[in-house]
C-alpha positions in Angstrom: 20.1 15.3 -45.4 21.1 17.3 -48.8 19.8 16.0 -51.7 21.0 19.1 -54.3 24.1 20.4 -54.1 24.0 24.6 -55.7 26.7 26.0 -57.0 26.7 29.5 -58.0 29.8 30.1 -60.1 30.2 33.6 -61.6 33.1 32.3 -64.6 36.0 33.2 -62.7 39.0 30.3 -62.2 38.6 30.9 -58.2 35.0 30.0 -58.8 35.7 26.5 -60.3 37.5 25.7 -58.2 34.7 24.4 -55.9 33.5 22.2 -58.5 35.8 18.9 -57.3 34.5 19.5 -53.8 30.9 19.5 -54.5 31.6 16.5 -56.7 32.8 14.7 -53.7 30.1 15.7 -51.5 27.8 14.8 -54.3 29.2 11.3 -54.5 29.2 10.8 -50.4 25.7 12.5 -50.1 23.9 11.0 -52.7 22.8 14.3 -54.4 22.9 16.1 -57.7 25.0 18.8 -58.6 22.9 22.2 -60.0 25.4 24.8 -61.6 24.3 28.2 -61.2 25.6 31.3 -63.4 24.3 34.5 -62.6 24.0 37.5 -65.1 23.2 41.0 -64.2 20.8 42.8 -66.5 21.6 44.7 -69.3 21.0 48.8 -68.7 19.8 50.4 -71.8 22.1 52.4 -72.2 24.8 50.0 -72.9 23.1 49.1 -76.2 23.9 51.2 -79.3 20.7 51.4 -81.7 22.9 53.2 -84.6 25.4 50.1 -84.8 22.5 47.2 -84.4 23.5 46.7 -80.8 20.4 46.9 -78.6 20.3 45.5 -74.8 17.6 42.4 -75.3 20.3 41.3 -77.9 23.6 41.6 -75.6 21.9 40.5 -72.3 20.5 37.0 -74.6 24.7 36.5 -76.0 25.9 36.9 -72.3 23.3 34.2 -71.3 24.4 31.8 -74.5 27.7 32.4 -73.2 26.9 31.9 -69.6 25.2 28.7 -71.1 28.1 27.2 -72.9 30.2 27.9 -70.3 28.4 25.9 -67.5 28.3 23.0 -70.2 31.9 23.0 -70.6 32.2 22.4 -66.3 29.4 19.6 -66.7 31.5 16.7 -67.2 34.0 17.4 -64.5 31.2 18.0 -62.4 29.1 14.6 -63.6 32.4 12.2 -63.0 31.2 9.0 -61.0 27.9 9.1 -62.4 27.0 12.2 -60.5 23.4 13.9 -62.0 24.0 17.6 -63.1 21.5 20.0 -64.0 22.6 23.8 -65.4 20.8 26.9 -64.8 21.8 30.3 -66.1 19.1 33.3 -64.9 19.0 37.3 -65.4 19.1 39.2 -62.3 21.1 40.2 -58.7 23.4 37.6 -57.8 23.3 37.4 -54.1 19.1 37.4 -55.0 19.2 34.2 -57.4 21.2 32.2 -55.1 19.4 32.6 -52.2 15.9 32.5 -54.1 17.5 29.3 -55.8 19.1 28.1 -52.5 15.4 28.0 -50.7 13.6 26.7 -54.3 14.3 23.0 -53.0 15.1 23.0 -48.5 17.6 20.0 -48.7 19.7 22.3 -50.4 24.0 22.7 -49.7 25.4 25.8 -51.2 29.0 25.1 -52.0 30.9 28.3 -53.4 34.5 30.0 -52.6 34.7 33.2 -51.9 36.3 36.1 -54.3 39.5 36.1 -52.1 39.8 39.4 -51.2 40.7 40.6 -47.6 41.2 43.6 -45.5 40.4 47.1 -47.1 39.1 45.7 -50.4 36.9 43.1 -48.9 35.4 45.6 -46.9 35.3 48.8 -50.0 33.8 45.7 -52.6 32.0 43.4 -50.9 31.9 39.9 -52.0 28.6 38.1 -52.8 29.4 35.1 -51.0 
């Protein structure tokens, strides 16, 4: 039986929209809720040394953002007395969620999907 229930969101509406669900399978299950926020490293060049701007310092403000943003879904998530934990890491996303997915084996991945179909779906890929 499950006893964590991951979900990866990546900060988009569509994303949070799985929260409810994983709160009800939470509830039936018996298990906590880990929210997951992914965020891709920072290239070096994206930093501007001139203007103060250098990557360590933007890739730590997308993970306080990343961070405050997964507290602001925790108490939807936690209604009923459901246990949620938060955990925003650096790196690949379709990496982290498996790597995070096999951390614990009684683990239910609950996500939806970007939504995209046909041509698109097959030119971008989707990471769920």
């Amino acid at each position: 039986m499950y006893r964590r229930i991951l979900v990866p969101l990546d900060g988009s509406a569509l994303a949070e929209n799985v929260v409810p669900y994983a709160r009800l399978l939470g509830r039936a299950l018996k298990a906590s809720i880990e929210l997951l926020r992914v965020t891709e490293p920072v290239p070096p060049e994206v930093g501007d040394i001139l203007k103060g701007q250098y990557p360590h310092e933007i890739a730590a403000g997308l993970q306080h953002q990343a961070r405050q943003y997964l507290d602001k879904l925790t108490p939807s998530a936690s209604r009923g007395g459901i246990k949620v934990t938060c955990q925003v890491v650096e790196g690949s996303p379709a990496e982290v969620i498996v790597k995070a997915a096999e951390a614990q084996p009684d683990t239910l991945v609950a996500m939806s999907t970007h939504g995209r179909s046909g041509v698109t779906r097959w030119v971008l890929g989707s990471v769920t």
